[in-house]
Short mmCIF file of the C-alpha atoms (twelve columns), coordinates in Angstrom:
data_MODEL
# 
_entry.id   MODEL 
# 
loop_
_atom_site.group_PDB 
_atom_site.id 
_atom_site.type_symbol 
_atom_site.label_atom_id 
_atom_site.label_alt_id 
_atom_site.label_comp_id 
_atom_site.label_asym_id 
_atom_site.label_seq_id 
_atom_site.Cartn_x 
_atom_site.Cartn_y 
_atom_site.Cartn_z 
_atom_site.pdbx_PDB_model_num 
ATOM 1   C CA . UNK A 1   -104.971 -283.370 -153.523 1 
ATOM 2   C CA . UNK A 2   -104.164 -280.331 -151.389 1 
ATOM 3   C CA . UNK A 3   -106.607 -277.298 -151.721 1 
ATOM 4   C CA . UNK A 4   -103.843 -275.144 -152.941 1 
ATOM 5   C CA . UNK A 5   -103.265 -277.829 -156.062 1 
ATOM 6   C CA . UNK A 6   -107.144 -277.968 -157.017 1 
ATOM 7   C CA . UNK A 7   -107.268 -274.055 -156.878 1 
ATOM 8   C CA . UNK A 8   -104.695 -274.194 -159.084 1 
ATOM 9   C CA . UNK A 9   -106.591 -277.071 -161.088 1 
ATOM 10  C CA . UNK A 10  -109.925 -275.560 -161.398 1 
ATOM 11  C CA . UNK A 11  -111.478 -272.205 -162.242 1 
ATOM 12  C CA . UNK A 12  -114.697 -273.224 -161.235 1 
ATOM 13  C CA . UNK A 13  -112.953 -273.534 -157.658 1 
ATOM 14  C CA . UNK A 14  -111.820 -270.085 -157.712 1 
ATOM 15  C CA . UNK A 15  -114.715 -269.009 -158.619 1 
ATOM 16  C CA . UNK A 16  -116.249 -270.213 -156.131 1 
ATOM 17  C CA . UNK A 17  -114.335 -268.903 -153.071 1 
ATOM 18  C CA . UNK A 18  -113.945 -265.637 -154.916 1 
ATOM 19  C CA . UNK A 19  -117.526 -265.867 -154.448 1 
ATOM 20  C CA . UNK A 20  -117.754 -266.091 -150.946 1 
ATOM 21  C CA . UNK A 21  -115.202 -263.549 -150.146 1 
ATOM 22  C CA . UNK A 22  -116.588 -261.107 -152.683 1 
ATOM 23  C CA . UNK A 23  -120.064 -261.673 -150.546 1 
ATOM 24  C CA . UNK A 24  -118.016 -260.762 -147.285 1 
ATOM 25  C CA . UNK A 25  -116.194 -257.767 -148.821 1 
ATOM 26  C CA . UNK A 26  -119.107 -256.469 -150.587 1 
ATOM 27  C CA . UNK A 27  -121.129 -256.672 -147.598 1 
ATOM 28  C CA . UNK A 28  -118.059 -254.745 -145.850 1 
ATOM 29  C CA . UNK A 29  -118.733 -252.234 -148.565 1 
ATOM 30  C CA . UNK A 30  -122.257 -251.343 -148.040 1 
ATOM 31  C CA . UNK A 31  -122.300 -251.152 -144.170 1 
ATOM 32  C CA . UNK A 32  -118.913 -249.360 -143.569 1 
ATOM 33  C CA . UNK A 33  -119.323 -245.708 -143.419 1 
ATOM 34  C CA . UNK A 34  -116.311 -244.479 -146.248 1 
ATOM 35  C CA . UNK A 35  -114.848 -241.314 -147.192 1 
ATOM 36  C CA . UNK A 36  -113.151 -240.937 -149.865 1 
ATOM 37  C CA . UNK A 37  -110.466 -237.990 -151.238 1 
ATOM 38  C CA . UNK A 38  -109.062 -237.867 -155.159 1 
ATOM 39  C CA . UNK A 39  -112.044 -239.651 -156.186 1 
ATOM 40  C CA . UNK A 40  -113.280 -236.328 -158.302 1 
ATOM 41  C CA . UNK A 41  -109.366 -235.972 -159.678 1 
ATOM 42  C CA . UNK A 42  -109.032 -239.857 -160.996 1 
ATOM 43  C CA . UNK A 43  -112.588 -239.560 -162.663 1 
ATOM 44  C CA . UNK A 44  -111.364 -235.783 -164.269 1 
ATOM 45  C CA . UNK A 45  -108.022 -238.106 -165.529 1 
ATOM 46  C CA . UNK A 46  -110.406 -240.918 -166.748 1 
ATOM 47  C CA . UNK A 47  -111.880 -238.495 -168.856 1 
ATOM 48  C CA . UNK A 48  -108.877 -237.975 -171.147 1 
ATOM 49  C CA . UNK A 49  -107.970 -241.834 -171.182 1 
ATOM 50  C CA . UNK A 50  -107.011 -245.022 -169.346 1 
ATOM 51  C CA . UNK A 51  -104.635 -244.617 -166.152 1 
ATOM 52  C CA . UNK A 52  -102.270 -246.776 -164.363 1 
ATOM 53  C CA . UNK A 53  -103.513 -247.746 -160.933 1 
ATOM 54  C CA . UNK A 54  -101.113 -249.036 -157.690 1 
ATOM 55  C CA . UNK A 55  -101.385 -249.666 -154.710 1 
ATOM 56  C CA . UNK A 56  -99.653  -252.210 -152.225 1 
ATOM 57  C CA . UNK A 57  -100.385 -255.568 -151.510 1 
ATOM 58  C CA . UNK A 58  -101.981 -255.306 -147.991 1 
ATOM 59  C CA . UNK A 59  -104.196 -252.265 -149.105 1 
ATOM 60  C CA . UNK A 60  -105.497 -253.675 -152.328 1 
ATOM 61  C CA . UNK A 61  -108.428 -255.919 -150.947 1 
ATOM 62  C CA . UNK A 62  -110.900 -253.269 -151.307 1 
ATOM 63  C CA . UNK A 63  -109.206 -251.845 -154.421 1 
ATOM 64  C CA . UNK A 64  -111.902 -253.367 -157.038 1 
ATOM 65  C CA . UNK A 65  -114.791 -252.065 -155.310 1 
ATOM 66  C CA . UNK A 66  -113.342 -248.855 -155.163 1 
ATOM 67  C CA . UNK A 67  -112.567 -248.222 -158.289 1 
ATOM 68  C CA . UNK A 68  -115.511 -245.847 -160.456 1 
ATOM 69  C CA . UNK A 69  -116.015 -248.814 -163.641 1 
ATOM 70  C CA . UNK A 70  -119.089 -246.349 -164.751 1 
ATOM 71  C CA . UNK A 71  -115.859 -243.551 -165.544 1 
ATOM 72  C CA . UNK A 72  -113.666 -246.615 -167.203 1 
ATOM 73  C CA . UNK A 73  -112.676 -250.171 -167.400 1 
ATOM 74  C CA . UNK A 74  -110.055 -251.582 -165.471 1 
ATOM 75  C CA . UNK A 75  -107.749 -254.514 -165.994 1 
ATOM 76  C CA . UNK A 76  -105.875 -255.954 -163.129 1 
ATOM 77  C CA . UNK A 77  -103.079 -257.719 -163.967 1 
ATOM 78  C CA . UNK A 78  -102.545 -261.045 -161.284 1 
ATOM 79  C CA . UNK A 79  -100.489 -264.425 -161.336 1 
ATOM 80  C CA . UNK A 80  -101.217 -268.176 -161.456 1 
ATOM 81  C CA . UNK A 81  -100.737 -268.838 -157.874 1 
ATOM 82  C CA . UNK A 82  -103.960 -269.875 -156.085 1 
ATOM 83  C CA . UNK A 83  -104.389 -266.227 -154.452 1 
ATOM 84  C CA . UNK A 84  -103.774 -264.823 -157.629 1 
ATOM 85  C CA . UNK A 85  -106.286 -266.935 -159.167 1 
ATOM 86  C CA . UNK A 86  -108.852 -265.927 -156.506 1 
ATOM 87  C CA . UNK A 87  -108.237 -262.467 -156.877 1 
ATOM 88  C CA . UNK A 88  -108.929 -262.659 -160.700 1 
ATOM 89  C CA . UNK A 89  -112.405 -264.512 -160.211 1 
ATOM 90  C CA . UNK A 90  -112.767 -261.854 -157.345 1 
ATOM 91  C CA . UNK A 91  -111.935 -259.300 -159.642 1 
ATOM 92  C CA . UNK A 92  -114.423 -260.646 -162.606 1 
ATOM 93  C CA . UNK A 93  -117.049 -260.691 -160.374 1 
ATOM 94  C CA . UNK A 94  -117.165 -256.893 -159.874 1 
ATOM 95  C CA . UNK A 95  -116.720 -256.255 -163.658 1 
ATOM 96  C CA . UNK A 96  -113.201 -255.910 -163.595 1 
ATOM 97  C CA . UNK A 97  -110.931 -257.211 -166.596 1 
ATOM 98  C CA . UNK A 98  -107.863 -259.462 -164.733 1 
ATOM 99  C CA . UNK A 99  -105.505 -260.649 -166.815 1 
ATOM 100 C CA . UNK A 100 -103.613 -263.815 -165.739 1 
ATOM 101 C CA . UNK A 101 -99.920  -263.096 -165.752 1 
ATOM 102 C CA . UNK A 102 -97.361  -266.558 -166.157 1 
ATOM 103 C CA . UNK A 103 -94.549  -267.449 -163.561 1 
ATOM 104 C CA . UNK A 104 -93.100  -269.820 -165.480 1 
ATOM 105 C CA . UNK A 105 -93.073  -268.522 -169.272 1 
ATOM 106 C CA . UNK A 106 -92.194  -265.300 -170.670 1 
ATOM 107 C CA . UNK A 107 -94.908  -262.952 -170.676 1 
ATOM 108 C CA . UNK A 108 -94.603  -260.960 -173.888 1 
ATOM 109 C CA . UNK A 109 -97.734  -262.355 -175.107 1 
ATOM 110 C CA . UNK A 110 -99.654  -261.281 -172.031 1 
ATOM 111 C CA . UNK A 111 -97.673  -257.650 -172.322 1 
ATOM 112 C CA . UNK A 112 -99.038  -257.576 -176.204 1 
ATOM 113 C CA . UNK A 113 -102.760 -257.810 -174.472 1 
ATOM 114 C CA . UNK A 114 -102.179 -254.857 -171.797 1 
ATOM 115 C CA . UNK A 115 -100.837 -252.480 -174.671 1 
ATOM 116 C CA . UNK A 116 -103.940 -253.842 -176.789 1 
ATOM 117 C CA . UNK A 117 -106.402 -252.835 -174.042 1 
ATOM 118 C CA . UNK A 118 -104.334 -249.583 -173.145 1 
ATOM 119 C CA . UNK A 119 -104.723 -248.569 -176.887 1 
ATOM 120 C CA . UNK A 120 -108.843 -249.586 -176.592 1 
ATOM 121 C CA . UNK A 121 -108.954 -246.960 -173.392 1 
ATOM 122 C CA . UNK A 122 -108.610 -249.578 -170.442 1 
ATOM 123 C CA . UNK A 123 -106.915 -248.749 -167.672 1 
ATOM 124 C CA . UNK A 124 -104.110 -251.225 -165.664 1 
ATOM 125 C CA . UNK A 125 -104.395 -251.981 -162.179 1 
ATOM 126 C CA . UNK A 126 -100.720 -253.643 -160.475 1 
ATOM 127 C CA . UNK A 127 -99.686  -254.174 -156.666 1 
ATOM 128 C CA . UNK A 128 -96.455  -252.204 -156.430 1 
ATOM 129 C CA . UNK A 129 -95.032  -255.058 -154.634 1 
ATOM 130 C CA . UNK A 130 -96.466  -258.343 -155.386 1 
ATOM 131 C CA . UNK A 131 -97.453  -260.983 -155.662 1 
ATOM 132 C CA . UNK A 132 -95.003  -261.896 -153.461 1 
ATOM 133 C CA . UNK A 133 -93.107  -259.234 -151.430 1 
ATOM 134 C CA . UNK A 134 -91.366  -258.307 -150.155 1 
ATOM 135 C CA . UNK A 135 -94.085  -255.656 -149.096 1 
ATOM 136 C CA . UNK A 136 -93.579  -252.273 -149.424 1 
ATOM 137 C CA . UNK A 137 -91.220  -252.634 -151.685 1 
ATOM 138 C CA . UNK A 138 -91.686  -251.042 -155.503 1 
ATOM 139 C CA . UNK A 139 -90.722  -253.635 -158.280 1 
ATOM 140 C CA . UNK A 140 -89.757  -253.090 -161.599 1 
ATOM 141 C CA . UNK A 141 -93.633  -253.998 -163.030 1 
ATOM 142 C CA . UNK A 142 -94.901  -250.448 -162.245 1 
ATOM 143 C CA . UNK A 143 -91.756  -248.417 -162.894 1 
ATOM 144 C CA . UNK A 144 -91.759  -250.513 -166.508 1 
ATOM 145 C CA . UNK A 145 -95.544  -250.116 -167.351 1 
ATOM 146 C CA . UNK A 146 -95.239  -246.613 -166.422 1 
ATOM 147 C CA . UNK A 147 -92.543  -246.066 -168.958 1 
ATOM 148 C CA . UNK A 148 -93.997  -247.876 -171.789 1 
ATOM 149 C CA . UNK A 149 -97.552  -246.930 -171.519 1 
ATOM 150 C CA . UNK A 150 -97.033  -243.519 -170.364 1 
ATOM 151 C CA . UNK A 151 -100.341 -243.380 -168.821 1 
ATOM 152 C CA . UNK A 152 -100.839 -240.736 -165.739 1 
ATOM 153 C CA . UNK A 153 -99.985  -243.229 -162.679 1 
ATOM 154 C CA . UNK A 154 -102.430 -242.820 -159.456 1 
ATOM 155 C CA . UNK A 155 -102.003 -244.646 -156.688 1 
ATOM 156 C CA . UNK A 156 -104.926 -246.195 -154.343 1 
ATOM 157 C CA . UNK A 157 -105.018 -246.829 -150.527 1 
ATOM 158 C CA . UNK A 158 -107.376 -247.921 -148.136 1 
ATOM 159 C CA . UNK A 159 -107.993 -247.706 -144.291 1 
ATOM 160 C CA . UNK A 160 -110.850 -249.151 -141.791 1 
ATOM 161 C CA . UNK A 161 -111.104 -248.061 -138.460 1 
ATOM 162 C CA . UNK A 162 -111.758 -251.924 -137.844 1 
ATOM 163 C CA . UNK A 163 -110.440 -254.785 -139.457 1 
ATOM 164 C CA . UNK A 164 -107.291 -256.930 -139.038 1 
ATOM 165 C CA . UNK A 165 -104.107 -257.881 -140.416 1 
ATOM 166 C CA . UNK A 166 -103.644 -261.637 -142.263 1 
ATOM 167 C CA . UNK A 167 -100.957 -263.752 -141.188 1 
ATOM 168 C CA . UNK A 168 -99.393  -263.527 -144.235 1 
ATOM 169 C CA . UNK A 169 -96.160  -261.975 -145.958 1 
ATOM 170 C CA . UNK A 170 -97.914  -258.611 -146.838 1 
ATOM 171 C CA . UNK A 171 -99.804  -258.228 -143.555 1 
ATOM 172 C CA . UNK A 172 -103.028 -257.794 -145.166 1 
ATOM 173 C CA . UNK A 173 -105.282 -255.143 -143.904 1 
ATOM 174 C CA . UNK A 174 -108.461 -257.525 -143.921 1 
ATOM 175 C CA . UNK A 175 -112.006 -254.829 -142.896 1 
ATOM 176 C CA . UNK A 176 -114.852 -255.729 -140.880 1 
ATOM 177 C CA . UNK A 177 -118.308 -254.889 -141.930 1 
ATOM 178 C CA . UNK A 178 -119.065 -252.351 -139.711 1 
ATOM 179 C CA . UNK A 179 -117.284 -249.005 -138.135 1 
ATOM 180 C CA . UNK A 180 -115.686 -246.152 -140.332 1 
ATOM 181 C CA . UNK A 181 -113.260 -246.189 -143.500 1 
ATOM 182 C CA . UNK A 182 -111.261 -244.035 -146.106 1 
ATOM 183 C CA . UNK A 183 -110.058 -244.398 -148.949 1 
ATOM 184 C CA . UNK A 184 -107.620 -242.261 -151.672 1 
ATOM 185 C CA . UNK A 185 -106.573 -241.941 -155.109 1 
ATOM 186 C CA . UNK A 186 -103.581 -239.651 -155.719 1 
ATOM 187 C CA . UNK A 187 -102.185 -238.524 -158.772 1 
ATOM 188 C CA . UNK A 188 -98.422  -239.122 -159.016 1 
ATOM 189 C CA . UNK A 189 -96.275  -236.431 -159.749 1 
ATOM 190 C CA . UNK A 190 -92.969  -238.265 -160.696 1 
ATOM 191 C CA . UNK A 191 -90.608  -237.571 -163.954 1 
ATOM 192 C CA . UNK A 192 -91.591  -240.914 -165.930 1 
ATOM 193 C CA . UNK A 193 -90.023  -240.427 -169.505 1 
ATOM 194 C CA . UNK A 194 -89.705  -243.870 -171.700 1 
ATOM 195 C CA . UNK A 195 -86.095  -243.752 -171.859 1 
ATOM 196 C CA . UNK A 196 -84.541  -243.871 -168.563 1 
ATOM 197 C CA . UNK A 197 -80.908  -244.732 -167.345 1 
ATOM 198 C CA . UNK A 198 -80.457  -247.160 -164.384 1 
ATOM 199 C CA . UNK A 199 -79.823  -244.169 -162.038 1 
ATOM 200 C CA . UNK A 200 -83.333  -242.269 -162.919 1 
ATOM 201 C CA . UNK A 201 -84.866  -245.338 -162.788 1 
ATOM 202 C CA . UNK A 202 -83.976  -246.000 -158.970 1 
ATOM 203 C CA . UNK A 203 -84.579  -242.509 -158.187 1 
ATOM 204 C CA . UNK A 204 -88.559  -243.098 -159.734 1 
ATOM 205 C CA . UNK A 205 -88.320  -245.908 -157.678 1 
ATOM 206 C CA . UNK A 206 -87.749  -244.330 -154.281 1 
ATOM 207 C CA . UNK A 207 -90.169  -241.491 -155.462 1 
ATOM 208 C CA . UNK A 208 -92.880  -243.833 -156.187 1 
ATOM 209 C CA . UNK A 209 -92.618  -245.834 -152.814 1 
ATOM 210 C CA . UNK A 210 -92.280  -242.442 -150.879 1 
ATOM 211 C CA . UNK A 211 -95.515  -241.267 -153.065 1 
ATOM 212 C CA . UNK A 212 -97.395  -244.985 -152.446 1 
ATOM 213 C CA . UNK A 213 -96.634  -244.421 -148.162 1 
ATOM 214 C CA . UNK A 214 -97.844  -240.868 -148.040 1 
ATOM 215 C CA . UNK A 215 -101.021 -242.310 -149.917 1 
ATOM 216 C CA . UNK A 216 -101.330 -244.794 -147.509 1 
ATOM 217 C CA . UNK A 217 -100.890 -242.576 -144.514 1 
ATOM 218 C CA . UNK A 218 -103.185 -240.099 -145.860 1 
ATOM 219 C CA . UNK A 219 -106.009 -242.718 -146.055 1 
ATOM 220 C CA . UNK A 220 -104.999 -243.849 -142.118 1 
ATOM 221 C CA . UNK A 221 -104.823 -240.116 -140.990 1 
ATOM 222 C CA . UNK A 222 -108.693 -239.769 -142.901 1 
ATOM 223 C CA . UNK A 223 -109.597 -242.025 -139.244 1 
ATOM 224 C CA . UNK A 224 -106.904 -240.556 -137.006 1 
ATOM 225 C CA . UNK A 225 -105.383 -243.683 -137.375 1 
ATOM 226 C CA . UNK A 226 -100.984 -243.857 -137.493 1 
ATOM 227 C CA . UNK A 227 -99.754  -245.246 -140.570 1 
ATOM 228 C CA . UNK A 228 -99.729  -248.860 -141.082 1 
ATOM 229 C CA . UNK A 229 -102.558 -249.408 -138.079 1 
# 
């Protein structure tokens, strides 16, 4: 049986690598020298209730141990693929709340839990374009959330002054444990009302994507870095 099958097979699996890249990122955590800017603004928002969090694909990595859990709980929302599954042990293991989100079936059910744990004061985390691509592109999941929940959206981004990029769809930015790093949370500023015609909606969607790359860059320029190094 492949790895990818018994990944899929077995939590305990997942778990376990989780494990060992949680160890690796953690320990990028404590030796990398961060900054960080919206920190004080996401913690202010916290304050008056739960948020929705995205960020893209190849900046997310570091997302979970970024994110203040002593200011409010945070579910991430991820799929059944063997990544996905990863990411959601990853995720549990820094006292996140993942929620495991079907390919295959209709995910009502699973949207019935989000709203439950929006109503209890948890805040949703989402990739803006996964799980799988194309990157940097804004799919309907956060445009949709951001509609029905009407929580304040902030996006997150995160830069390393060393680190490298995965060969992989997204080009994940992957950090080593040492050298400098940054990382945001902005407050997005878009029109999001609940009832929205296709033409707003695309224009919230070119807003938001615009919003999620000047996030980015701002967290490369933190370093002196160009956007997307």
């Amino acid at each position: 049986m492949s790895l990818r099958r018994r990944i899929e097979k077995s939590e305990w699996l997942a778990a376990r690598i989780a494990g060992l890249i949680g160890g690796y990122l953690s320990l990028c955590n404590r030796r990398i020298i961060w900054k960080a800017k919206g920190l004080d603004d996401l913690q202010a928002a916290l304050q008056d209730g739960p948020v929705l969090l995205v960020m893209w694909h190849s900046r997310s990595v570091m997302g979970a141990l970024h994110w203040p859990v002593t200011d409010g709980p945070l579910s991430s929302l991820h799929d059944s693929s063997p990544v996905g599954r990863v990411s959601g042990a990853l995720q549990r293991r820094v006292g996140l709340r993942p929620m495991q989100m079907s390919r295959k079936r209709s995910n009502r059910s699973a949207s019935r839990e989000v709203l439950k744990r929006v109503k209890e004061g948890v805040s949703i985390g989402m990739t803006g374009d996964g799980p799988l691509g194309p990157a940097l592109e804004v799919k309907d999941a956060p445009l949709d959330w951001a509609k029905t929940t009407g929580m304040p959206v902030f996006c997150y981004a995160y830069s390393v002054s060393k680190g490298r990029r995965l060969n992989s769809w997204d080009k994940m930015l992957v950090p080593h444990p040492y050298g400098q790093g940054a990382y945001v949370f902005r407050r997005f500023g878009g029109s999001v009302q609940r009832k929205m015609n296709p033409e707003q909606i695309e224009t919230l969607r070119a807003e938001m994507h615009q919003f999620m790359q000047n996030t980015t860059a701002e967290a490369d320029s933190m370093l002196g870095l160009p956007l997307g190094a």
